[in-house]
PDB file of C-alpha atoms and ligand atoms in Angstrom:
ATOM      1  CA  MET M   2     -30.039  -7.752   5.275  1.00  0.00           C
ATOM      2  CA  ASP M   3     -30.984  -4.431   6.789  1.00  0.00           C
ATOM      3  CA  ASP M   4     -30.429  -1.637   4.257  1.00  0.00           C
ATOM      4  CA  THR M   5     -32.004   1.234   6.010  1.00  0.00           C
ATOM      5  CA  PRO M   6     -30.056   4.549   5.533  1.00  0.00           C
ATOM      6  CA  ASP M   7     -28.733   4.465   9.087  1.00  0.00           C
ATOM      7  CA  ASP M   8     -27.336   0.985   8.816  1.00  0.00           C
ATOM      8  CA  SER M   9     -23.869   1.913  10.047  1.00  0.00           C
ATOM      9  CA  LYS M  10     -22.085  -1.056   8.551  1.00  0.00           C
ATOM     10  CA  LEU M  11     -23.360  -0.408   5.061  1.00  0.00           C
ATOM     11  CA  THR M  12     -22.868   3.380   5.035  1.00  0.00           C
ATOM     12  CA  ARG M  13     -19.397   3.028   6.641  1.00  0.00           C
ATOM     13  CA  THR M  14     -18.096   0.891   3.874  1.00  0.00           C
ATOM     14  CA  LYS M  15     -19.793   2.854   1.075  1.00  0.00           C
ATOM     15  CA  ARG M  16     -18.492   6.115   2.506  1.00  0.00           C
ATOM     16  CA  LEU M  17     -14.985   4.753   2.808  1.00  0.00           C
ATOM     17  CA  TRP M  18     -14.959   3.553  -0.797  1.00  0.00           C
ATOM     18  CA  ALA M  19     -16.351   6.867  -2.035  1.00  0.00           C
ATOM     19  CA  GLU M  20     -13.717   8.834  -0.121  1.00  0.00           C
ATOM     20  CA  ALA M  21     -11.006   6.542  -1.385  1.00  0.00           C
ATOM     21  CA  GLY M  22     -12.087   6.958  -5.023  1.00  0.00           C
ATOM     22  CA  LYS M  23     -10.400  10.345  -5.328  1.00  0.00           C
ATOM     23  CA  PHE M  24      -6.953   8.732  -4.954  1.00  0.00           C
ATOM     24  CA  LEU M  25      -7.213   6.761  -8.164  1.00  0.00           C
ATOM     25  CA  THR M  26      -4.082   8.004  -9.914  1.00  0.00           C
ATOM     26  CA  GLY M  27      -5.739   7.859 -13.317  1.00  0.00           C
ATOM     27  CA  ARG M  28      -2.622   7.608 -15.433  1.00  0.00           C
ATOM     28  CA  GLN M  29      -4.747   7.195 -18.551  1.00  0.00           C
ATOM     29  CA  SER M  30      -6.250  10.655 -18.087  1.00  0.00           C
ATOM     30  CA  ARG M  31      -3.006  12.343 -16.911  1.00  0.00           C
ATOM     31  CA  PRO M  32      -1.208  14.059 -19.856  1.00  0.00           C
ATOM     32  CA  GLU M  33       2.174  12.371 -20.518  1.00  0.00           C
ATOM     33  CA  GLU M  34       4.069  15.570 -19.780  1.00  0.00           C
ATOM     34  CA  ASP M  35       2.543  15.660 -16.281  1.00  0.00           C
ATOM     35  CA  ARG M  36       3.266  12.038 -15.562  1.00  0.00           C
ATOM     36  CA  LEU M  37       6.573  12.598 -13.725  1.00  0.00           C
ATOM     37  CA  PRO M  38       6.210  14.259 -10.366  1.00  0.00           C
ATOM     38  CA  PRO M  39       8.396  17.260  -9.532  1.00  0.00           C
ATOM     39  CA  GLY M  40      12.057  16.502  -8.769  1.00  0.00           C
ATOM     40  CA  GLN M  41      11.843  12.924 -10.070  1.00  0.00           C
ATOM     41  CA  HIS M  42      13.808  11.241 -12.871  1.00  0.00           C
ATOM     42  CA  LEU M  43      12.919   8.141 -14.840  1.00  0.00           C
ATOM     43  CA  VAL M  44      14.674   4.837 -14.440  1.00  0.00           C
ATOM     44  CA  ARG M  45      14.246   1.591 -16.435  1.00  0.00           C
ATOM     45  CA  ASP M  46      15.604  -0.894 -13.875  1.00  0.00           C
ATOM     46  CA  TRP M  47      13.942  -1.504 -10.500  1.00  0.00           C
ATOM     47  CA  PRO M  48      16.269  -0.502  -7.610  1.00  0.00           C
ATOM     48  CA  VAL M  49      16.164  -2.434  -4.271  1.00  0.00           C
ATOM     49  CA  LEU M  50      15.863  -0.132  -1.217  1.00  0.00           C
ATOM     50  CA  ASP M  51      15.331  -1.342   2.314  1.00  0.00           C
ATOM     51  CA  LEU M  52      16.875  -1.736   5.764  1.00  0.00           C
ATOM     52  CA  GLY M  53      19.099  -4.574   4.599  1.00  0.00           C
ATOM     53  CA  ILE M  54      17.152  -7.510   5.998  1.00  0.00           C
ATOM     54  CA  HIS M  55      15.417  -9.665   3.413  1.00  0.00           C
ATOM     55  CA  PRO M  56      13.245 -12.057   5.525  1.00  0.00           C
ATOM     56  CA  ASP M  57      12.816 -15.597   4.188  1.00  0.00           C
ATOM     57  CA  LEU M  58       9.113 -16.343   4.346  1.00  0.00           C
ATOM     58  CA  PRO M  59       8.048 -19.834   3.303  1.00  0.00           C
ATOM     59  CA  LEU M  60       4.434 -19.877   2.128  1.00  0.00           C
ATOM     60  CA  SER M  61       3.681 -22.802   4.449  1.00  0.00           C
ATOM     61  CA  THR M  62       4.135 -20.570   7.506  1.00  0.00           C
ATOM     62  CA  TRP M  63       3.382 -17.144   6.068  1.00  0.00           C
ATOM     63  CA  ARG M  64       0.471 -15.192   7.603  1.00  0.00           C
ATOM     64  CA  LEU M  65      -1.221 -11.906   7.106  1.00  0.00           C
ATOM     65  CA  ASP M  66      -2.919 -10.480  10.227  1.00  0.00           C
ATOM     66  CA  VAL M  67      -5.444  -7.697  10.284  1.00  0.00           C
ATOM     67  CA  VAL M  68      -5.771  -6.250  13.803  1.00  0.00           C
ATOM     68  CA  GLY M  69      -6.967  -3.194  15.743  1.00  0.00           C
ATOM     69  CA  LEU M  70     -10.105  -1.249  14.894  1.00  0.00           C
ATOM     70  CA  VAL M  71     -11.931  -3.796  12.783  1.00  0.00           C
ATOM     71  CA  GLU M  72     -15.049  -5.828  13.397  1.00  0.00           C
ATOM     72  CA  ASN M  73     -13.390  -9.028  12.152  1.00  0.00           C
ATOM     73  CA  ARG M  74      -9.771  -9.573  13.109  1.00  0.00           C
ATOM     74  CA  LEU M  75      -8.113 -11.734  10.485  1.00  0.00           C
ATOM     75  CA  SER M  76      -5.149 -14.095  10.408  1.00  0.00           C
ATOM     76  CA  LEU M  77      -4.935 -15.476   6.896  1.00  0.00           C
ATOM     77  CA  ASN M  78      -2.672 -18.213   5.747  1.00  0.00           C
ATOM     78  CA  TRP M  79      -1.357 -18.184   2.151  1.00  0.00           C
ATOM     79  CA  GLU M  80      -4.207 -20.282   0.769  1.00  0.00           C
ATOM     80  CA  GLN M  81      -6.855 -18.095   2.452  1.00  0.00           C
ATOM     81  CA  PHE M  82      -5.159 -14.970   1.129  1.00  0.00           C
ATOM     82  CA  GLN M  83      -5.033 -16.413  -2.334  1.00  0.00           C
ATOM     83  CA  ALA M  84      -8.766 -17.176  -2.179  1.00  0.00           C
ATOM     84  CA  LEU M  85      -9.564 -13.436  -2.211  1.00  0.00           C
ATOM     85  CA  PRO M  86     -10.350 -11.925  -5.666  1.00  0.00           C
ATOM     86  CA  GLN M  87      -7.230 -11.408  -7.729  1.00  0.00           C
ATOM     87  CA  THR M  88      -6.640  -8.230  -9.754  1.00  0.00           C
ATOM     88  CA  GLU M  89      -4.057  -7.036 -12.256  1.00  0.00           C
ATOM     89  CA  LEU M  90      -3.013  -3.388 -12.272  1.00  0.00           C
ATOM     90  CA  ARG M  91      -0.443  -1.223 -14.115  1.00  0.00           C
ATOM     91  CA  THR M  92       1.048   1.607 -11.999  1.00  0.00           C
ATOM     92  CA  ASP M  93       3.960   4.006 -11.764  1.00  0.00           C
ATOM     93  CA  ILE M  94       6.433   3.959  -8.817  1.00  0.00           C
ATOM     94  CA  HIS M  95       7.768   7.182  -7.292  1.00  0.00           C
ATOM     95  CA  CYS M  96      10.602   6.796  -4.783  1.00  0.00           C
ATOM     96  CA  VAL M  97      11.498   9.601  -2.432  1.00  0.00           C
ATOM     97  CA  THR M  98      15.164   9.158  -3.442  1.00  0.00           C
ATOM     98  CA  THR M  99      14.026  10.733  -6.805  1.00  0.00           C
ATOM     99  CA  TRP M 100      13.666   7.759  -9.138  1.00  0.00           C
ATOM    100  CA  SER M 101      10.406   6.861 -10.811  1.00  0.00           C
ATOM    101  CA  ARG M 102       9.564   3.781 -12.789  1.00  0.00           C
ATOM    102  CA  TYR M 103       6.604   3.644 -15.215  1.00  0.00           C
ATOM    103  CA  ASP M 104       4.306   0.837 -16.207  1.00  0.00           C
ATOM    104  CA  ASN M 105       4.790  -1.787 -13.488  1.00  0.00           C
ATOM    105  CA  ASP M 106       2.397  -4.647 -13.994  1.00  0.00           C
ATOM    106  CA  TRP M 107       1.190  -6.061 -10.701  1.00  0.00           C
ATOM    107  CA  LYS M 108      -0.969  -8.967  -9.754  1.00  0.00           C
ATOM    108  CA  GLY M 109      -2.501  -9.421  -6.299  1.00  0.00           C
ATOM    109  CA  VAL M 110      -5.442  -8.545  -4.113  1.00  0.00           C
ATOM    110  CA  ARG M 111      -6.881  -5.044  -3.929  1.00  0.00           C
ATOM    111  CA  VAL M 112      -6.588  -3.695  -0.381  1.00  0.00           C
ATOM    112  CA  ARG M 113     -10.341  -3.040  -0.363  1.00  0.00           C
ATOM    113  CA  GLU M 114     -11.132  -6.711  -0.909  1.00  0.00           C
ATOM    114  CA  LEU M 115      -9.377  -7.468   2.347  1.00  0.00           C
ATOM    115  CA  LEU M 116     -10.946  -4.477   4.143  1.00  0.00           C
ATOM    116  CA  ASP M 117     -14.378  -5.638   2.982  1.00  0.00           C
ATOM    117  CA  VAL M 118     -13.803  -8.796   5.026  1.00  0.00           C
ATOM    118  CA  ALA M 119     -12.163  -7.183   8.053  1.00  0.00           C
ATOM    119  CA  HIS M 120     -14.600  -4.349   8.108  1.00  0.00           C
ATOM    120  CA  PRO M 121     -12.955  -1.312   9.793  1.00  0.00           C
ATOM    121  CA  VAL M 122     -15.062   0.243  12.525  1.00  0.00           C
ATOM    122  CA  GLU M 123     -16.168   3.910  12.426  1.00  0.00           C
ATOM    123  CA  GLN M 124     -13.247   4.985  14.644  1.00  0.00           C
ATOM    124  CA  ALA M 125     -10.562   3.649  12.257  1.00  0.00           C
ATOM    125  CA  THR M 126      -8.824   6.535  10.531  1.00  0.00           C
ATOM    126  CA  HIS M 127      -5.325   5.299   9.727  1.00  0.00           C
ATOM    127  CA  VAL M 128      -3.318   2.132   9.214  1.00  0.00           C
ATOM    128  CA  LEU M 129       0.088   1.120  10.481  1.00  0.00           C
ATOM    129  CA  LEU M 130       1.714  -1.502   8.272  1.00  0.00           C
ATOM    130  CA  HIS M 131       4.072  -3.948  10.049  1.00  0.00           C
ATOM    131  CA  SER M 132       6.575  -5.958   8.043  1.00  0.00           C
ATOM    132  CA  TYR M 133       8.505  -9.151   8.699  1.00  0.00           C
ATOM    133  CA  ASP M 134      11.792  -7.254   8.708  1.00  0.00           C
ATOM    134  CA  GLY M 135      10.618  -4.938  11.506  1.00  0.00           C
ATOM    135  CA  TYR M 136       9.755  -2.122   9.196  1.00  0.00           C
ATOM    136  CA  THR M 137       6.626  -0.037   9.772  1.00  0.00           C
ATOM    137  CA  THR M 138       4.887   2.726   7.804  1.00  0.00           C
ATOM    138  CA  ASN M 139       1.640   4.696   8.341  1.00  0.00           C
ATOM    139  CA  LEU M 140      -1.025   6.110   6.044  1.00  0.00           C
ATOM    140  CA  PRO M 141      -4.585   7.274   6.197  1.00  0.00           C
ATOM    141  CA  LEU M 142      -7.224   4.505   5.807  1.00  0.00           C
ATOM    142  CA  THR M 143      -8.798   6.226   2.830  1.00  0.00           C
ATOM    143  CA  ASP M 144      -5.421   6.180   1.021  1.00  0.00           C
ATOM    144  CA  PHE M 145      -4.866   2.541   1.827  1.00  0.00           C
ATOM    145  CA  ALA M 146      -8.381   1.810   0.511  1.00  0.00           C
ATOM    146  CA  ALA M 147      -7.701   3.583  -2.778  1.00  0.00           C
ATOM    147  CA  PRO M 148      -9.010   1.670  -5.831  1.00  0.00           C
ATOM    148  CA  ASP M 149      -5.415   0.997  -7.122  1.00  0.00           C
ATOM    149  CA  ALA M 150      -3.852   0.115  -3.773  1.00  0.00           C
ATOM    150  CA  MET M 151      -2.903  -3.508  -3.756  1.00  0.00           C
ATOM    151  CA  LEU M 152      -1.421  -6.369  -1.786  1.00  0.00           C
ATOM    152  CA  ALA M 153       0.874  -7.481  -4.602  1.00  0.00           C
ATOM    153  CA  THR M 154       2.274 -10.931  -5.133  1.00  0.00           C
ATOM    154  CA  HIS M 155       3.496 -10.647  -8.803  1.00  0.00           C
ATOM    155  CA  TRP M 156       5.364  -8.094 -10.860  1.00  0.00           C
ATOM    156  CA  GLN M 157       5.741  -8.268 -14.658  1.00  0.00           C
ATOM    157  CA  GLY M 158       4.149 -11.708 -14.601  1.00  0.00           C
ATOM    158  CA  GLN M 159       6.506 -13.297 -12.113  1.00  0.00           C
ATOM    159  CA  PRO M 160       6.195 -13.849  -8.341  1.00  0.00           C
ATOM    160  CA  LEU M 161       7.745 -10.963  -6.442  1.00  0.00           C
ATOM    161  CA  THR M 162      11.363 -11.724  -5.622  1.00  0.00           C
ATOM    162  CA  GLN M 163      12.430 -11.801  -1.974  1.00  0.00           C
ATOM    163  CA  ALA M 164      14.443  -8.592  -2.462  1.00  0.00           C
ATOM    164  CA  HIS M 165      11.339  -6.739  -3.697  1.00  0.00           C
ATOM    165  CA  GLY M 166       9.166  -7.948  -0.805  1.00  0.00           C
ATOM    166  CA  GLY M 167       8.021 -11.431  -1.833  1.00  0.00           C
ATOM    167  CA  PRO M 168       5.838 -13.274  -1.232  1.00  0.00           C
ATOM    168  CA  MET M 169       3.573 -10.150  -0.709  1.00  0.00           C
ATOM    169  CA  ARG M 170       4.078  -6.462  -0.395  1.00  0.00           C
ATOM    170  CA  ALA M 171       1.855  -3.396  -0.243  1.00  0.00           C
ATOM    171  CA  MET M 172       1.615  -1.254  -3.394  1.00  0.00           C
ATOM    172  CA  VAL M 173       0.154   2.201  -2.979  1.00  0.00           C
ATOM    173  CA  PRO M 174       0.989   4.075  -6.157  1.00  0.00           C
ATOM    174  CA  HIS M 175      -0.201   7.593  -5.347  1.00  0.00           C
ATOM    175  CA  LEU M 176       2.262   8.007  -2.401  1.00  0.00           C
ATOM    176  CA  TYR M 177       6.061   7.773  -2.300  1.00  0.00           C
ATOM    177  CA  PHE M 178       7.157   4.169  -2.383  1.00  0.00           C
ATOM    178  CA  TRP M 179       8.372   3.979   1.182  1.00  0.00           C
ATOM    179  CA  LYS M 180       4.690   3.657   2.098  1.00  0.00           C
ATOM    180  CA  SER M 181       4.503   0.422   0.131  1.00  0.00           C
ATOM    181  CA  ALA M 182       5.679  -1.977   2.798  1.00  0.00           C
ATOM    182  CA  LYS M 183       7.560  -5.071   1.600  1.00  0.00           C
ATOM    183  CA  TRP M 184       7.111  -8.406   3.393  1.00  0.00           C
ATOM    184  CA  LEU M 185       3.850  -7.161   4.858  1.00  0.00           C
ATOM    185  CA  GLY M 186       2.684  -9.295   7.793  1.00  0.00           C
ATOM    186  CA  ARG M 187       0.301  -7.181   9.866  1.00  0.00           C
ATOM    187  CA  ILE M 188      -2.141  -4.439   9.056  1.00  0.00           C
ATOM    188  CA  GLU M 189      -3.080  -2.478  12.140  1.00  0.00           C
ATOM    189  CA  LEU M 190      -6.186  -0.218  11.967  1.00  0.00           C
ATOM    190  CA  ILE M 191      -5.744   2.749  14.313  1.00  0.00           C
ATOM    191  CA  GLY M 192      -7.839   5.741  15.419  1.00  0.00           C
ATOM    192  CA  ALA M 193      -5.117   8.390  14.958  1.00  0.00           C
ATOM    193  CA  ASP M 194      -2.014   8.888  12.827  1.00  0.00           C
ATOM    194  CA  ARG M 195       1.059   7.158  14.271  1.00  0.00           C
ATOM    195  CA  ALA M 196       4.529   7.510  12.690  1.00  0.00           C
ATOM    196  CA  GLY M 197       6.174   4.482  11.180  1.00  0.00           C
ATOM    197  CA  PHE M 198       9.904   3.845  10.825  1.00  0.00           C
ATOM    198  CA  TRP M 199      10.875   6.473   8.236  1.00  0.00           C
ATOM    199  CA  GLU M 200       8.187   8.910   9.455  1.00  0.00           C
ATOM    200  CA  ARG M 201       9.932   8.872  12.896  1.00  0.00           C
ATOM    201  CA  ASN M 202      13.207   9.487  11.116  1.00  0.00           C
ATOM    202  CA  GLY M 203      12.352  12.670   9.240  1.00  0.00           C
ATOM    203  CA  TYR M 204      10.127  11.528   6.341  1.00  0.00           C
ATOM    204  CA  HIS M 205       6.783  13.140   5.730  1.00  0.00           C
ATOM    205  CA  MET M 206       3.719  11.691   7.563  1.00  0.00           C
ATOM    206  CA  TYR M 207       1.777  11.585   4.267  1.00  0.00           C
ATOM    207  CA  GLY M 208       4.232  11.554   1.339  1.00  0.00           C
ATOM    208  CA  ASP M 209       2.453  12.891  -1.721  1.00  0.00           C
ATOM    209  CA  PRO M 210       4.904  12.856  -4.737  1.00  0.00           C
ATOM    210  CA  TRP M 211       2.873  15.535  -6.554  1.00  0.00           C
ATOM    211  CA  ARG M 212       3.326  17.955  -3.654  1.00  0.00           C
ATOM    212  CA  GLU M 213       6.965  16.785  -3.019  1.00  0.00           C
ATOM    213  CA  GLN M 214       6.200  15.809   0.585  1.00  0.00           C
ATOM    214  CA  ARG M 215       9.544  14.137   1.052  1.00  0.00           C
ATOM    215  CA  TYR M 216      10.615  15.249   4.510  1.00  0.00           C
ATOM    216  CA  SER M 217       8.659  16.566   7.469  1.00  0.00           C
ATOM    217  CA  GLU M 218       9.042  20.287   8.029  1.00  0.00           C
ATOM    218  CA  ASP M 219      10.042  20.780  11.652  1.00  0.00           C
TER     219      ASP M 219
HETATM  220  N1  LIG V 303       9.495  -4.060   4.840  1.00  0.00           N
HETATM  221  C1  LIG V 303      10.045  -3.030   4.266  1.00  0.00           C
HETATM  222  N2  LIG V 303       9.354  -2.372   3.328  1.00  0.00           N
HETATM  223  C2  LIG V 303       9.905  -1.366   2.692  1.00  0.00           C
HETATM  224  C3  LIG V 303      11.209  -0.898   2.984  1.00  0.00           C
HETATM  225  C4  LIG V 303      11.898  -1.618   3.978  1.00  0.00           C
HETATM  226  O1  LIG V 303      13.049  -1.307   4.366  1.00  0.00           O
HETATM  227  N3  LIG V 303      11.288  -2.697   4.583  1.00  0.00           N
HETATM  228  N4  LIG V 303      11.722   0.213   2.331  1.00  0.00           N
HETATM  229  C5  LIG V 303      10.772   1.079   1.697  1.00  0.00           C
HETATM  230  C6  LIG V 303      11.429   1.994   0.814  1.00  0.00           C
HETATM  231  S1  LIG V 303      12.278   3.289   1.534  1.00  0.00           S
HETATM  232  C7  LIG V 303      11.254   1.940  -0.571  1.00  0.00           C
HETATM  233  S2  LIG V 303      11.913   3.123  -1.578  1.00  0.00           S
HETATM  234  C8  LIG V 303      10.637   0.736  -1.186  1.00  0.00           C
HETATM  235  C9  LIG V 303      11.588   0.060  -2.131  1.00  0.00           C
HETATM  236  O2  LIG V 303      11.026  -1.062  -2.706  1.00  0.00           O
HETATM  237  P1  LIG V 303      11.901  -1.897  -3.728  1.00  0.00           P
HETATM  238  O3  LIG V 303      13.148  -2.331  -2.986  1.00  0.00           O
HETATM  239  O4  LIG V 303      11.024  -2.962  -4.180  1.00  0.00           O
HETATM  240  O5  LIG V 303      12.255  -0.923  -4.849  1.00  0.00           O
HETATM  241  O6  LIG V 303      10.191  -0.210  -0.221  1.00  0.00           O
HETATM  242  C10 LIG V 303       9.695   0.344   0.972  1.00  0.00           C
HETATM  243  N5  LIG V 303       9.144  -0.724   1.722  1.00  0.00           N
HETATM  244 MO1  LIG V 304      12.824   4.778  -0.197  1.00  0.00          MO
END
């Protein structure tokens, strides 16, 4: 393998992972009194919020596609997706409707494990996530590649229920939860930011809970 400094493949991936590192939410190091973002309140149950369609996705026909600005377009079936390295993470959820839920135990595949295979090209700056219910949401590629961003299949030791996005959903803990697409079916790598469903309907293009980026200022 060519590892000269100008090997674009190598440096591209290394640079992406380095940039993404700053989004690790680091709950362990955050003081407890700073754990709840401004304007949020704590809940113990896990509310269901969506457009009202809960698609039924049998594992036998389920697929995850990775398309757009990647060197290797992917269309994985469930077995192929499950063959990627599995990880367990504990994260907090912050919903734009002001509830937060601490200590969610997830299992699944880190986003970067998938991106390592798909290999975004240099021009890729953002992703648009497409879900099986027709939902879309956008985020910068470096945020999607954050070390604790996951394609989650389990919550608290159980397979994700259909209502919460099973069999697989995105989980990006450092942004408001509307960025965490349930029933994720297609990841589109794009070269400029493009608004998803809620972003076209008044929500913020980025959605940082710590800066209360709930709605777009027009
Ligand atoms: N596919 C899809 N994903 C979605 C949504 C949706 O309507 N469809 N709603 C979003 C919103 S607004 C929120 S707050 C969270 C809610 O996830 P939950 O129902 O598991 O709490 O999912 C997000 N992901
Ligand atoms: Mo939401």
